[in-house]
């Protein structure tokens, strides 16, 4: 949005999502009816290299989830930390920009072929602000 | 920062967007507060509507008569829609980065060199600490 400035305290959520949770979608920031979420940074780390899926994403909780940031599986190699600000294999969609008020965040795969394969879990750290 | 100095503080963040006119003129993103110093310790920028083409760099710097550069992202990296982290290995110059600015100085986003005319605006996310009252 042109000419905006938001001063805020940065929050952080970190954890691990199992493969099943990433496939189904795991809620990581619950919705707040009065707040909008802005993702400002973070990283992911797969345990076991990701394959089959297209990407592992941080998305909002709308019925058709809006991607904040997507990490292509090519980068999700066993044990490798992939920063959301990396120069390759990261897609910033609604990144640094407010999602719809009242929507939370989830970690959720995007796939055209059934789901994560050899990965057993994905660690995540997501920095965000609420406005 | 003096040798063996240490700052423990809550991280604050400012996010937003500056039009090219604002970036050319300098847009205050963290207002000055008397007695308070800011320490820039992370963040990123992203050019929208085109790459940064005319300006030499897009800087986060103090809002002073002679701005003190905290971090400068060179135009070679500031491509359209590309998030450029301040910690990138190339095309980023970190001057007063992780160090105290002078107390009472605010922060601005500012283009350096020729006024930018290709990109339409710049998103920014700047992490910083405050030191002092």
Coordinates of N, CA and C in Angstrom, one line a residue, chain A residues 40-45 69-71 75-76 80-92 95 125 127, chain B residues 43-44 83 85 87 127:
Chain A
X40 N 6.8 -10.4 8.6 CA 7.9 -9.5 8.4 C 9.2 -10.3 8.2
X41 N 9.2 -11.6 8.5 CA 10.5 -12.3 8.4 C 10.3 -13.7 8.9
X42 N 11.4 -14.5 8.9 CA 11.4 -15.8 9.4 C 12.2 -16.8 8.6
X43 N 12.1 -18.1 9.0 CA 12.7 -19.1 8.2 C 12.1 -20.5 8.5
X44 N 12.4 -21.5 7.7 CA 12.0 -22.8 7.8 C 13.1 -23.8 7.7
X45 N 13.0 -25.0 8.3 CA 14.0 -26.0 8.2 C 13.3 -27.4 8.1
X69 N 4.3 -16.1 2.3 CA 5.6 -16.4 1.7 C 5.6 -17.9 1.5
X70 N 6.2 -18.3 0.4 CA 6.3 -19.8 0.0 C 7.7 -20.2 -0.2
X71 N 8.1 -21.3 0.3 CA 9.5 -21.8 0.2 C 9.4 -23.0 -0.8
X75 N 14.5 -25.9 -2.0 CA 15.4 -25.3 -1.0 C 15.3 -26.0 0.3
X76 N 14.2 -26.8 0.5 CA 14.0 -27.5 1.8 C 14.8 -28.8 1.9
X80 N 18.6 -27.8 6.5 CA 19.0 -26.5 6.0 C 18.0 -25.4 6.4
X81 N 18.5 -24.3 7.0 CA 17.6 -23.2 7.3 C 17.5 -22.4 6.1
X82 N 16.2 -22.1 5.7 CA 15.9 -21.3 4.5 C 15.2 -20.0 5.0
X83 N 16.0 -18.9 4.9 CA 15.4 -17.7 5.3 C 14.4 -17.1 4.4
X84 N 13.4 -16.5 4.9 CA 12.3 -15.9 4.0 C 12.9 -14.8 3.1
X85 N 14.0 -14.3 3.5 CA 14.7 -13.2 2.7 C 15.7 -13.8 1.7
X86 N 15.7 -15.1 1.5 CA 16.8 -15.7 0.7 C 16.5 -15.2 -0.8
X87 N 17.6 -15.2 -1.5 CA 17.6 -14.7 -2.9 C 16.9 -15.7 -3.9
X88 N 16.8 -16.9 -3.5 CA 16.3 -17.9 -4.5 C 15.3 -18.8 -3.8
X89 N 14.4 -19.4 -4.5 CA 13.4 -20.4 -4.1 C 12.4 -19.9 -3.0
X90 N 12.3 -18.6 -3.0 CA 11.3 -18.0 -2.1 C 10.4 -17.1 -2.9
X91 N 9.1 -17.2 -2.6 CA 8.1 -16.3 -3.3 C 7.4 -15.5 -2.2
X92 N 7.6 -14.2 -2.4 CA 6.9 -13.3 -1.4 C 5.6 -12.8 -2.1
X95 N 3.8 -10.3 1.6 CA 4.9 -10.3 2.6 C 5.2 -8.8 2.9
X125 N 10.1 -20.5 12.1 CA 10.1 -19.3 12.9 C 9.5 -18.2 12.0
X127 N 8.3 -14.3 12.0 CA 8.2 -12.9 12.6 C 7.0 -12.2 12.0
Chain B
X43 N 16.4 -6.0 8.6 CA 15.3 -5.6 7.8 C 15.5 -5.9 6.3
X44 N 14.6 -5.3 5.5 CA 14.7 -5.5 4.1 C 13.9 -4.4 3.4
X83 N 12.8 -9.1 -2.6 CA 13.1 -8.7 -1.2 C 14.6 -8.7 -1.0
X85 N 17.4 -8.4 1.7 CA 17.7 -8.4 3.1 C 18.9 -7.5 3.4
X87 N 21.0 -8.1 5.4 CA 22.2 -9.0 5.7 C 22.7 -9.7 4.5
X127 N 14.1 -3.3 11.4 CA 14.2 -3.7 12.8 C 15.2 -2.9 13.5

